[in-house]
């Protein structure tokens, strides 16, 4: 008997259990086991009905995505579904936990579906750049309203069994507490009732799709909302086929579109990101079973922009957090911002008032540093000055309990020097949150020279608890993300010198897929910050050259959104950047003064220069061991810098272009304006020569 799909008979009902931990993924063996079970049930005259149920907490998480793009062994899921359709005995899917992707398609090919109250049902394939390829696009619009089916499949977001019941996707919800039985008991009772009442075999394939839809309008809407992603429009096309074609033709069309999508670079990129996210916590010299420290209480020092957001991140997951600042006023200002932030979410209907109150109650303000003596982790988010941070860490060393993790949110300072201000550098680690810290998913975890392995393991685990994507970075100026960003900034400013405008550069990169162009980003972050960094660079690394026009903007006090003017103009109270004629004139004047020749610059050049600058610096970072793997660098850009997911991150993107081509372009740039600033990374040169990729 199949171990992954054990078969049993109870009261005349065959029970086929999906048993492929952790999520009952529908790999080769499980598909074959299910088919065997169904055949056995069909052949046994003692069996009157059959139930499919998941072992463990879920029905099925769907296909094994590692099998995508590879030749699939038979039977594939459509074969199993065909057999389900042909069965002459009622077949019931008993859904607990979740039925996602292929898991839901398996359930859709059953005649009836019952579910536990909080179960999740969804077709998330779109998130991997593909579509439900085993009849999902054909069956879902036949059982629930077409518009809702489109919405479920183009968003990829699951619905709960309660909603599924209302829509008709689920036939009954099993209230386990009332009958104090199991889902299996209920499923057997349900199946026997179907038999006793001679209920028909409800094959979704024989139903008609429901609802009137204006497909032209729908396509326009979906195209607008899914720029760069190929799958949503294909999903709409498949649903249209479900309405207009017989089932088998519709399914053939679905298979073709699936086969096409699987081959696209965009889908490959999204699948890369999916795996990359699961890789970041794997650290070669820190095994997965490294014991971790308990983190039940947290403290944050500094109630400014970052401290407030970090405190919210703890409260959001139920960890009590003490927040301190030097003065009552600073503390009250910080708390007020937190309150406003939550209140805004409540107003938008995305948070219940009670939940806000519960979270606020977890945040305990104090001006007394002594209050954090029982914290398991202390995150420092004070002014970005080494003397201030070292002084504070000396104090923390006196106050914090033994074994507490002492974390710094510094963005540029040397974590090792901060650690050495204490007598316990092994407990010190960098936790580089991104602004707004309660929203942004990226968390760079900076491993100091003396950071203990269990401290690193605990901080990575904590990152996951805080619902972040923790990525390990070694100590260097700017860590992974900001160190790469400097090269991107550098190119964006050179492009101004050569004749491009901020709007043109922003437009090119935004059309390419960046969440926003660089100049819009500078205005958001504050042009005073970049100015400070450039001044520091001029002292520390005079060889690192910047285009000078940015300084003229900063000297005028045009700091961006916060001052109402920067690279763009802003109407009072608005964050919409408006192109500024005066700035264009200043730029032209500046170029004349500097004696720069301008030339037409294409969007393609803008994208290549800026994105290859990221990848090339990423290659240095990889080679130096600052990042553990190319996919970690990709995750940093995908989760912290608005890099388009369907391009997979800067390293993956360079891989898809071909490293030989990237290198050739860089060699071309070396002959152009400020060409000496380009230094192809030795790793890039080597991999390009060997025909290899950054992401193996
Ligand atoms: N702003 C960002 O986008 C960002 C992003 C990542 C990291 N960071 C880093 O986070 C840290 C904080 O930045 P921010 O933008 O929140 O600054 P901020 O100026 O908004 O807040 C700093 C807060 O620290 C308080 N403070 C100063 N010295 C203190 C001390 N000795 N004890 C207690 N409180 C003290 C100040 O009163 C202020 O409220 C810096 O190290 C910064 O580099 C900032």
mmCIF file of N, CA and C in Angstrom, residues 6 78 90 97 133 152 188 200 209 223 247 268 293 320 381 385 390 445 518 528 556 647:
data_model
loop_
_atom_site.group_PDB
_atom_site.id
_atom_site.type_symbol
_atom_site.label_atom_id
_atom_site.label_comp_id
_atom_site.label_asym_id
_atom_site.label_seq_id
_atom_site.Cartn_x
_atom_site.Cartn_y
_atom_site.Cartn_z
ATOM 1 N N UNK A 6 -2.248 6.313 2.127
ATOM 2 C CA UNK A 6 -2.844 5.109 2.693
ATOM 3 C C UNK A 6 -4.346 5.022 2.400
ATOM 4 N N UNK A 78 -3.792 16.262 -14.033
ATOM 5 C CA UNK A 78 -4.954 16.140 -14.921
ATOM 6 C C UNK A 78 -5.415 14.690 -15.099
ATOM 7 N N UNK A 90 -19.831 8.579 -5.354
ATOM 8 C CA UNK A 90 -19.609 9.943 -4.859
ATOM 9 C C UNK A 90 -18.225 10.088 -4.212
ATOM 10 N N UNK A 97 -7.245 22.964 7.326
ATOM 11 C CA UNK A 97 -6.035 23.771 7.107
ATOM 12 C C UNK A 97 -6.097 24.567 5.822
ATOM 13 N N UNK A 133 -3.005 24.960 -13.583
ATOM 14 C CA UNK A 133 -2.850 24.229 -14.839
ATOM 15 C C UNK A 133 -3.552 22.887 -14.866
ATOM 16 N N UNK A 152 -10.053 35.761 -7.499
ATOM 17 C CA UNK A 152 -9.283 34.791 -6.696
ATOM 18 C C UNK A 152 -8.007 34.357 -7.415
ATOM 19 N N UNK A 188 -17.084 10.815 6.585
ATOM 20 C CA UNK A 188 -17.670 9.492 6.347
ATOM 21 C C UNK A 188 -19.194 9.578 6.482
ATOM 22 N N UNK A 200 -26.936 13.156 -6.614
ATOM 23 C CA UNK A 200 -26.243 12.992 -7.900
ATOM 24 C C UNK A 200 -24.736 13.203 -7.759
ATOM 25 N N UNK A 209 -20.488 27.854 -16.674
ATOM 26 C CA UNK A 209 -19.899 28.990 -15.953
ATOM 27 C C UNK A 209 -20.975 30.035 -15.701
ATOM 28 N N UNK A 223 -4.877 44.259 -17.082
ATOM 29 C CA UNK A 223 -3.614 44.669 -17.704
ATOM 30 C C UNK A 223 -3.008 45.840 -16.932
ATOM 31 N N UNK A 247 -15.835 22.071 -21.943
ATOM 32 C CA UNK A 247 -14.835 21.879 -20.900
ATOM 33 C C UNK A 247 -13.496 21.355 -21.440
ATOM 34 N N UNK A 268 10.141 32.260 -14.037
ATOM 35 C CA UNK A 268 11.392 31.749 -13.457
ATOM 36 C C UNK A 268 11.856 32.681 -12.334
ATOM 37 N N UNK A 293 18.187 31.537 21.890
ATOM 38 C CA UNK A 293 17.799 32.134 23.174
ATOM 39 C C UNK A 293 16.318 32.511 23.114
ATOM 40 N N UNK A 320 5.832 42.068 24.166
ATOM 41 C CA UNK A 320 5.842 43.320 24.919
ATOM 42 C C UNK A 320 7.170 44.052 24.728
ATOM 43 N N UNK A 381 18.164 52.399 18.454
ATOM 44 C CA UNK A 381 17.865 53.184 17.244
ATOM 45 C C UNK A 381 18.007 54.671 17.557
ATOM 46 N N UNK A 385 25.575 58.301 15.358
ATOM 47 C CA UNK A 385 26.918 58.816 15.688
ATOM 48 C C UNK A 385 27.635 57.779 16.532
ATOM 49 N N UNK A 390 28.424 54.228 21.119
ATOM 50 C CA UNK A 390 29.369 53.541 22.015
ATOM 51 C C UNK A 390 29.071 53.839 23.477
ATOM 52 N N UNK A 445 20.541 41.364 8.929
ATOM 53 C CA UNK A 445 21.087 40.960 10.225
ATOM 54 C C UNK A 445 22.605 40.979 10.079
ATOM 55 N N UNK A 518 14.825 56.594 -8.973
ATOM 56 C CA UNK A 518 15.751 57.027 -7.917
ATOM 57 C C UNK A 518 15.468 58.426 -7.377
ATOM 58 N N UNK A 528 18.970 65.709 2.276
ATOM 59 C CA UNK A 528 20.016 66.057 3.246
ATOM 60 C C UNK A 528 20.815 64.805 3.631
ATOM 61 N N UNK A 556 20.346 74.373 -1.576
ATOM 62 C CA UNK A 556 19.176 75.255 -1.605
ATOM 63 C C UNK A 556 18.151 74.864 -0.537
ATOM 64 N N UNK A 647 11.453 40.316 -12.026
ATOM 65 C CA UNK A 647 12.808 40.317 -12.591
ATOM 66 C C UNK A 647 13.781 39.584 -11.664
#
